[in-house]
Amino acid sequence: MVANHERGRNFMSGGTLESPIQFLKGVGPRRAALFERIGVRTVEDLLRRYPRDWQDRRETPDLSLPTATGSVVIRGRVLNARGQSAGPRLALYKATLGTARGKVECVWFKHMSRRFDVFAALKKEVKEGADLWIVGRADPDLTGIREVRVEEHYPLADERWRLHVARLTPIYALTEGLSPRFVRELAYAALETHADAVADAVPAALAAKRRLLAAPQALRGLHFPRSEAEREAARGRLAYEELLLLELAWILKRRQTRDVRKQYSYEIKRTLLTPFRAGLGFELTAAQRRVINEIFEDLRKPHPMTRLLQGDVGSGKTVVALSALLLAVENGGQGALMAPTEILADQHRATLGRFLKGLPVRVVSLTSRMPKKERAKTLERIASGTADIVVGTHAVLEGDVRFKSLRLAVVDEQHRFGVRQRATLRQKGHLIDLLVMTATPIPRTLALALYGDLEVSTIDEMPPGRAPIKTALAPESEAFAAARRAVAAGRQAYVVHPIIEESARLDLQSAKAEYERLRSEVFPDLRVALIHGAMSGKAKTKVMDEFARGEWQILAATPVIEVGIDVPNATVMVIQNADRFGLASLHQLRGRIGRGAAESACFLIADPRTPQARTRLDAMIATADGFRIGEEDLKLRGPGELLGTEQSGELSLQIADLFKDAELLSCARADADEILSADAKLLAPEHALLRRRLLGLYQSRWNWIDLA
Ligand code: ADP
Ligand code: MG
């Protein structure tokens, strides 16, 4: 490692942890602005900007073999070097490097410029006789690696190469305009001069009990580890700290909701509940009865309920939600049922119509596509209390909707309804009960970490009489033949075509083309309809209603039908390009069938090119159990992706991994509990730093945390 005093002199001119990074040498206003974009303003921010990965950059031992990743690290002397243009835009700089393992051609790619010499910097460092480290990529031919496309290079004459090569090298998430070389050197300089000033947020007693590394040591070990073991120890220490802060935040969040009192109370009158139950046409499962009891008990507490209802697709969450809504209505209040898409909202509206037939409950739907006049009328009914239950999208709780006496909001498919939205809801004066439902169940310990302000109820049983769904990877012909047989038996089938955000327009085109093919070539004798997300809400509703009534036999669809749709007569699901879907989506799609007693089958048409795609499809074939699928999905994608970037950002976890660090998590939870039961507002001097970090991390992310 480079000597301390030397680095310090090079980079620093004083300053503290709170100083703007412009204090660090080499950071002018332009670079400071670039850092600001990734949330790095102060020296401490920089130290807390952990590497996103580490690369093993020890010298590649054998150039005659391809490397596993295609990347190589070599060292040698420049034998000759020259720049050349390669077309109007592209310039190449080439150098022949003599290494201990033979000669290697190194190539740098540059954008051509007429205004300045694009090779100026290279000419200084990469010239005949210079000794260099090269980090780059190579496609070896039969005789081994001959040419390397250079990504980074470091002259041996400058000792700083030791930060970049021949080690476990930290890789930082960069923004354009900041080179990896610069960021690493700056991080190192900041560590050298300021790491020791970083005080431990974790109280000393706790650090001793858990045998934690000191913060400065952990930061050094994480940014510039000397071994894998050192990095792991450092990572564990800092992950624990993140988890401790998260658990503290959750406890405070929960306390915040428990401290408020509702302005109303519930009495189980059964004036609506009893006729509702009697008219269902089926018995509730034991699991449904249990969760309804949990919810009712919670509703009758003096503080607002915040509860998550987990249950696999088709487990019957809707009747549970309806029971809770009816309790609110029985008590003279209003309820709202919200879905992530308009199709699903329409479906809920239809379901409520069926289940509540003959009951004195007034249901209205509220959508963004309603004509102005009708919308105004509906808003007026909601405000005057002549509507009991409002069904709509999440927009129902935003903007201009005023309720006379809203008591319970039910949010379906909660993964798009994060902690921030929950806080906003409360802040808008909605001191109401909240029930969020998800069909992507996850293990309880994880649920506690991800949705720590929620109580969790789980439906772990399917309604009886469902024939299991067979799932298979199949050629198209087989899948279509099965669809045909189902139709011949009076059933219906879905054929789903993927649309992913990155290529949505092209995907939509091919979905339409595919529909044409199905209609005119594959099933010319059958009634085939198309539904896709770009259709107007009205058109979508029309097609869905017609399909539910059996007017269409085959429904060609995009993933708009992924959530909620309930047509028990549909028994075949064909998923095209199934390798392009995520596991949770596949499972949701499959959940559209198997809703009646008839045998159902799901066909995955795919040519999986990546191991992950293969794993997803294998998991689908191996199990139809949503809990196992959920777990597998978490393993494959990590909680961050599962939640979506917005919500993973909410948890503020840079390096802790809720899955891998389950044990740390439970330690952190116990410790957070202990800390707050001794010092409820973190006012003790030994908790001052914890308090500051906590507010810094979560106050704005979660709208607020109550520590006053
Ligand atoms: P999800 O949990 O996916 O939202 P739904 O509420 O849509 O599931 O229920 C799926 C289907 O099962 C619906 O047709 C619903 O009427 C039916 N269902 C719900 N509970 C039962 C039950 N206890 N017995 C039989 N069918 C049920
Ligand atoms: Mg549902």
CSV table of C-alpha atoms in Angstrom, one decimal, residues 244-529:
chain,number,residue,atom,x,y,z
A,244,LEU,CA,-29.8,-2.2,12.9
A,245,LEU,CA,-30.8,1.2,11.5
A,246,LEU,CA,-33.6,-0.4,9.5
A,247,GLU,CA,-35.0,-2.3,12.4
A,248,LEU,CA,-34.9,0.8,14.6
A,249,ALA,CA,-36.7,2.7,11.9
A,250,TRP,CA,-39.4,0.0,11.7
A,251,ILE,CA,-40.0,0.0,15.4
A,252,LEU,CA,-40.4,3.7,15.4
A,253,LYS,CA,-42.7,3.6,12.4
A,254,ARG,CA,-44.9,1.0,14.2
A,255,ARG,CA,-44.9,3.1,17.3
A,256,GLN,CA,-46.0,6.0,15.3
A,257,THR,CA,-49.1,4.3,14.1
A,258,ARG,CA,-49.9,2.8,17.5
A,259,ASP,CA,-49.7,6.1,19.2
A,260,VAL,CA,-52.7,7.5,17.3
A,261,ARG,CA,-56.2,6.8,18.1
A,262,LYS,CA,-59.0,6.2,15.6
A,263,GLN,CA,-62.0,8.4,15.8
A,264,TYR,CA,-64.4,5.4,15.5
A,265,SER,CA,-64.8,1.9,16.7
A,266,TYR,CA,-66.2,-1.3,15.3
A,267,GLU,CA,-68.9,-3.5,16.5
A,268,ILE,CA,-69.5,-6.9,14.8
A,269,LYS,CA,-73.2,-6.5,14.0
A,270,ARG,CA,-73.5,-9.1,11.3
A,271,THR,CA,-76.3,-7.2,9.6
A,272,LEU,CA,-74.4,-7.5,6.4
A,273,LEU,CA,-71.8,-10.1,7.2
A,274,THR,CA,-74.3,-12.9,7.8
A,275,PRO,CA,-76.3,-12.5,4.6
A,276,PHE,CA,-73.0,-12.1,2.7
A,277,ARG,CA,-71.7,-15.4,4.1
A,278,ALA,CA,-74.9,-17.1,3.4
A,279,GLY,CA,-75.0,-15.9,-0.2
A,280,LEU,CA,-71.4,-16.9,-1.1
A,281,GLY,CA,-72.3,-20.3,-2.4
A,282,PHE,CA,-69.3,-21.9,-0.7
A,283,GLU,CA,-67.8,-22.4,2.7
A,284,LEU,CA,-64.8,-20.2,3.7
A,285,THR,CA,-61.7,-22.2,4.2
A,286,ALA,CA,-60.2,-22.5,7.7
A,287,ALA,CA,-57.4,-20.2,6.6
A,288,GLN,CA,-59.8,-17.6,5.4
A,289,ARG,CA,-61.8,-17.7,8.7
A,290,ARG,CA,-58.6,-17.4,10.7
A,291,VAL,CA,-57.3,-14.4,8.8
A,292,ILE,CA,-60.8,-12.7,8.9
A,293,ASN,CA,-60.6,-13.1,12.7
A,294,GLU,CA,-57.1,-11.7,12.8
A,295,ILE,CA,-58.2,-8.7,10.8
A,296,PHE,CA,-61.4,-8.1,12.8
A,297,GLU,CA,-59.5,-8.3,16.1
A,298,ASP,CA,-57.1,-5.8,14.7
A,299,LEU,CA,-59.8,-3.5,13.4
A,300,ARG,CA,-61.3,-3.3,16.9
A,301,LYS,CA,-58.1,-2.0,18.5
A,302,PRO,CA,-58.1,1.7,19.2
A,303,HIS,CA,-55.2,2.5,16.8
A,304,PRO,CA,-55.4,2.2,13.0
A,305,MET,CA,-54.6,-1.2,11.5
A,306,THR,CA,-51.7,-1.7,9.1
A,307,ARG,CA,-51.9,-5.2,7.9
A,308,LEU,CA,-50.5,-7.3,5.1
A,309,LEU,CA,-52.5,-10.2,3.8
A,310,GLN,CA,-50.5,-12.7,2.0
A,311,GLY,CA,-52.0,-15.5,0.0
A,312,ASP,CA,-51.2,-17.4,-3.1
A,313,VAL,CA,-53.0,-16.6,-6.4
A,314,GLY,CA,-56.5,-18.0,-6.1
A,315,SER,CA,-56.4,-18.5,-2.4
A,316,GLY,CA,-59.5,-16.3,-2.0
A,317,LYS,CA,-58.2,-13.0,-0.7
A,318,THR,CA,-61.1,-11.0,-2.2
A,319,VAL,CA,-63.8,-12.5,0.1
A,320,VAL,CA,-61.6,-11.7,3.0
A,321,ALA,CA,-61.2,-8.1,1.9
A,322,LEU,CA,-64.9,-7.9,1.4
A,323,SER,CA,-65.7,-9.2,4.8
A,324,ALA,CA,-63.5,-6.4,6.3
A,325,LEU,CA,-65.1,-3.8,4.0
A,326,LEU,CA,-68.6,-4.9,5.1
A,327,LEU,CA,-67.7,-4.6,8.7
A,328,ALA,CA,-66.8,-1.0,8.1
A,329,VAL,CA,-70.1,-0.4,6.2
A,330,GLU,CA,-72.1,-2.2,9.0
A,331,ASN,CA,-70.7,0.4,11.3
A,332,GLY,CA,-71.7,3.3,9.2
A,333,GLY,CA,-68.4,3.9,7.5
A,334,GLN,CA,-67.0,3.8,4.0
A,335,GLY,CA,-64.4,1.5,2.5
A,336,ALA,CA,-62.2,1.7,-0.6
A,337,LEU,CA,-60.8,-1.2,-2.6
A,338,MET,CA,-57.9,-0.3,-4.8
A,339,ALA,CA,-56.1,-2.3,-7.5
A,340,PRO,CA,-52.9,-1.5,-9.5
A,341,THR,CA,-54.6,-1.7,-12.9
A,342,GLU,CA,-57.9,-0.6,-14.3
A,343,ILE,CA,-58.7,-4.1,-15.6
A,344,LEU,CA,-58.3,-5.5,-12.2
A,345,ALA,CA,-60.4,-2.7,-10.7
A,346,ASP,CA,-63.1,-3.5,-13.2
A,347,GLN,CA,-62.9,-7.1,-12.3
A,348,HIS,CA,-63.2,-6.3,-8.6
A,349,ARG,CA,-66.2,-4.1,-9.3
A,350,ALA,CA,-67.9,-7.0,-11.1
A,351,THR,CA,-67.0,-9.5,-8.3
A,352,LEU,CA,-68.5,-7.1,-5.7
A,353,GLY,CA,-71.6,-6.8,-7.8
A,354,ARG,CA,-72.0,-10.6,-7.7
A,355,PHE,CA,-71.2,-11.1,-4.1
A,356,LEU,CA,-73.3,-8.2,-2.8
A,357,LYS,CA,-76.3,-8.8,-4.9
A,358,GLY,CA,-79.4,-8.1,-2.8
A,359,LEU,CA,-77.5,-6.5,0.1
A,360,PRO,CA,-78.0,-2.8,0.9
A,361,VAL,CA,-74.5,-1.8,0.0
A,362,ARG,CA,-73.8,0.9,-2.5
A,363,VAL,CA,-70.7,0.4,-4.6
A,364,VAL,CA,-69.3,2.9,-7.0
A,365,SER,CA,-66.2,2.7,-9.2
A,366,LEU,CA,-63.9,5.6,-9.8
A,367,THR,CA,-61.5,5.5,-12.7
A,368,SER,CA,-59.4,8.1,-14.4
A,369,ARG,CA,-61.1,7.5,-17.8
A,370,MET,CA,-64.6,8.3,-16.6
A,371,PRO,CA,-66.4,11.2,-18.3
A,372,LYS,CA,-66.0,14.4,-16.3
A,373,LYS,CA,-69.7,14.7,-15.5
A,374,GLU,CA,-70.0,11.1,-14.2
A,375,ARG,CA,-66.8,11.5,-12.2
A,376,ALA,CA,-68.1,14.6,-10.6
A,377,LYS,CA,-71.3,12.9,-9.7
A,378,THR,CA,-69.4,9.9,-8.2
A,379,LEU,CA,-67.2,12.2,-6.2
A,380,GLU,CA,-70.2,13.9,-4.8
A,381,ARG,CA,-71.7,10.6,-3.7
A,382,ILE,CA,-68.4,9.7,-2.0
A,383,ALA,CA,-68.3,13.0,-0.3
A,384,SER,CA,-72.0,12.9,0.9
A,385,GLY,CA,-71.7,9.3,2.0
A,386,THR,CA,-74.3,7.9,-0.4
A,387,ALA,CA,-71.6,5.5,-1.6
A,388,ASP,CA,-70.5,2.8,0.8
A,389,ILE,CA,-67.6,1.2,-1.1
A,390,VAL,CA,-65.4,2.8,-3.7
A,391,VAL,CA,-63.6,0.6,-6.1
A,392,GLY,CA,-60.8,2.0,-8.3
A,393,THR,CA,-57.1,2.2,-8.9
A,394,HIS,CA,-54.6,3.5,-6.4
A,395,ALA,CA,-55.5,7.0,-7.6
A,396,VAL,CA,-58.6,6.8,-5.4
A,397,LEU,CA,-56.6,8.0,-2.4
A,398,GLU,CA,-54.9,10.8,-4.3
A,399,GLY,CA,-56.0,14.2,-5.5
A,400,ASP,CA,-59.6,15.5,-5.2
A,401,VAL,CA,-61.4,12.5,-3.7
A,402,ARG,CA,-63.1,13.4,-0.4
A,403,PHE,CA,-64.8,10.8,1.7
A,404,LYS,CA,-67.6,11.4,4.2
A,405,SER,CA,-66.3,8.7,6.6
A,406,LEU,CA,-63.6,6.5,5.1
A,407,ARG,CA,-62.5,3.9,7.6
A,408,LEU,CA,-60.9,1.1,5.7
A,409,ALA,CA,-58.7,1.1,2.6
A,410,VAL,CA,-57.8,-2.2,1.0
A,411,VAL,CA,-54.9,-2.2,-1.4
A,412,ASP,CA,-54.6,-5.2,-3.7
A,413,GLU,CA,-51.2,-6.3,-5.0
A,414,GLN,CA,-49.2,-4.4,-2.5
A,415,HIS,CA,-45.8,-4.6,-4.1
A,416,ARG,CA,-46.5,-1.3,-5.8
A,417,PHE,CA,-47.6,0.4,-2.6
A,418,GLY,CA,-44.6,1.2,-0.5
A,419,VAL,CA,-43.9,2.5,2.9
A,420,ARG,CA,-43.8,6.1,1.6
A,421,GLN,CA,-47.3,5.8,0.1
A,422,ARG,CA,-48.5,4.4,3.3
A,423,ALA,CA,-47.1,7.3,5.2
A,424,THR,CA,-48.6,9.8,2.7
A,425,LEU,CA,-52.0,8.2,3.2
A,426,ARG,CA,-51.8,8.8,6.9
A,427,GLN,CA,-50.4,12.2,6.6
A,428,LYS,CA,-53.3,13.3,4.5
A,429,GLY,CA,-55.3,12.9,7.6
A,430,HIS,CA,-56.5,9.4,6.7
A,431,LEU,CA,-56.3,8.0,10.1
A,432,ILE,CA,-57.9,4.9,8.8
A,433,ASP,CA,-57.4,1.1,8.7
A,434,LEU,CA,-55.3,-0.2,6.0
A,435,LEU,CA,-55.2,-3.7,4.6
A,436,VAL,CA,-52.7,-4.5,1.8
A,437,MET,CA,-52.8,-7.7,-0.1
A,438,THR,CA,-50.2,-9.6,-2.0
A,439,ALA,CA,-50.1,-12.7,-4.1
A,440,THR,CA,-46.3,-12.9,-3.9
A,441,PRO,CA,-46.0,-14.3,-0.4
A,442,ILE,CA,-42.6,-14.3,1.2
A,443,PRO,CA,-41.2,-15.9,4.3
A,444,ARG,CA,-42.3,-14.3,7.5
A,445,THR,CA,-38.9,-13.1,8.7
A,446,LEU,CA,-38.3,-11.4,5.3
A,447,ALA,CA,-41.8,-9.9,5.4
A,448,LEU,CA,-40.9,-8.4,8.7
A,449,ALA,CA,-37.8,-6.8,7.3
A,450,LEU,CA,-39.4,-5.6,4.1
A,451,TYR,CA,-42.7,-4.4,5.5
A,452,GLY,CA,-41.7,-3.8,9.1
A,453,ASP,CA,-44.6,-1.5,9.8
A,454,LEU,CA,-47.1,-4.1,8.9
A,455,GLU,CA,-48.7,-7.0,10.8
A,456,VAL,CA,-48.8,-10.1,8.6
A,457,SER,CA,-51.7,-12.5,8.0
A,458,THR,CA,-51.2,-15.4,5.7
A,459,ILE,CA,-53.7,-17.6,3.9
A,460,ASP,CA,-51.9,-20.9,3.6
A,461,GLU,CA,-54.6,-23.1,2.2
A,462,MET,CA,-56.4,-23.2,-1.2
A,463,PRO,CA,-60.2,-23.6,-1.5
A,464,PRO,CA,-61.2,-27.2,-1.9
A,465,GLY,CA,-62.0,-28.9,-5.2
A,466,ARG,CA,-59.3,-27.4,-7.3
A,467,ALA,CA,-57.7,-29.8,-9.7
A,468,PRO,CA,-53.9,-29.2,-9.7
A,469,ILE,CA,-52.5,-27.4,-12.7
A,470,LYS,CA,-50.1,-29.3,-14.9
A,471,THR,CA,-47.2,-27.2,-16.0
A,472,ALA,CA,-44.8,-28.2,-18.8
A,473,LEU,CA,-42.2,-26.8,-21.2
A,474,ALA,CA,-43.8,-27.7,-24.6
A,475,PRO,CA,-43.5,-27.1,-28.3
A,476,GLU,CA,-46.1,-24.7,-29.6
A,477,SER,CA,-47.9,-27.4,-31.6
A,478,GLU,CA,-48.6,-29.3,-28.4
A,479,ALA,CA,-49.8,-26.3,-26.5
A,480,PHE,CA,-52.2,-25.2,-29.3
A,481,ALA,CA,-53.5,-28.7,-29.6
A,482,ALA,CA,-54.3,-28.7,-25.9
A,483,ALA,CA,-56.0,-25.4,-26.2
A,484,ARG,CA,-58.1,-26.8,-29.0
A,485,ARG,CA,-59.1,-29.8,-26.9
A,486,ALA,CA,-60.1,-27.6,-24.0
A,487,VAL,CA,-62.3,-25.5,-26.4
A,488,ALA,CA,-63.9,-28.6,-27.8
A,489,ALA,CA,-64.8,-29.5,-24.2
A,490,GLY,CA,-66.5,-26.2,-23.7
A,491,ARG,CA,-63.5,-24.5,-22.0
A,492,GLN,CA,-61.5,-21.5,-22.8
A,493,ALA,CA,-57.8,-20.7,-23.2
A,494,TYR,CA,-55.3,-17.8,-22.8
A,495,VAL,CA,-52.4,-17.3,-25.1
A,496,VAL,CA,-50.0,-14.7,-23.5
A,497,HIS,CA,-47.3,-12.8,-25.4
A,498,PRO,CA,-44.6,-11.0,-23.4
A,499,ILE,CA,-44.3,-7.2,-23.2
A,500,ILE,CA,-41.4,-5.8,-21.3
A,501,GLU,CA,-40.8,-2.2,-20.6
A,502,GLU,CA,-37.5,-1.9,-22.5
A,503,SER,CA,-39.0,-3.0,-25.8
A,504,ALA,CA,-42.6,-2.3,-25.2
A,505,ARG,CA,-43.4,-0.8,-28.6
A,506,LEU,CA,-41.9,-3.7,-30.6
A,507,ASP,CA,-43.4,-6.2,-28.2
A,508,LEU,CA,-46.8,-4.8,-28.7
A,509,GLN,CA,-46.4,-5.0,-32.5
A,510,SER,CA,-45.4,-8.6,-32.3
A,511,ALA,CA,-48.3,-9.3,-29.9
A,512,LYS,CA,-50.7,-7.9,-32.4
A,513,ALA,CA,-49.0,-9.9,-35.2
A,514,GLU,CA,-49.2,-13.0,-33.1
A,515,TYR,CA,-52.9,-12.4,-32.6
A,516,GLU,CA,-53.4,-12.2,-36.3
A,517,ARG,CA,-51.6,-15.4,-36.8
A,518,LEU,CA,-53.7,-17.1,-34.1
A,519,ARG,CA,-56.9,-15.8,-35.5
A,520,SER,CA,-56.3,-16.5,-39.2
A,521,GLU,CA,-53.9,-19.4,-39.2
A,522,VAL,CA,-53.8,-21.4,-36.0
A,523,PHE,CA,-57.5,-21.2,-34.9
A,524,PRO,CA,-59.3,-19.9,-37.9
A,525,ASP,CA,-62.4,-21.9,-36.9
A,526,LEU,CA,-62.5,-20.5,-33.3
A,527,ARG,CA,-63.5,-17.2,-31.8
A,528,VAL,CA,-60.2,-15.4,-30.9
A,529,ALA,CA,-60.0,-12.0,-29.2
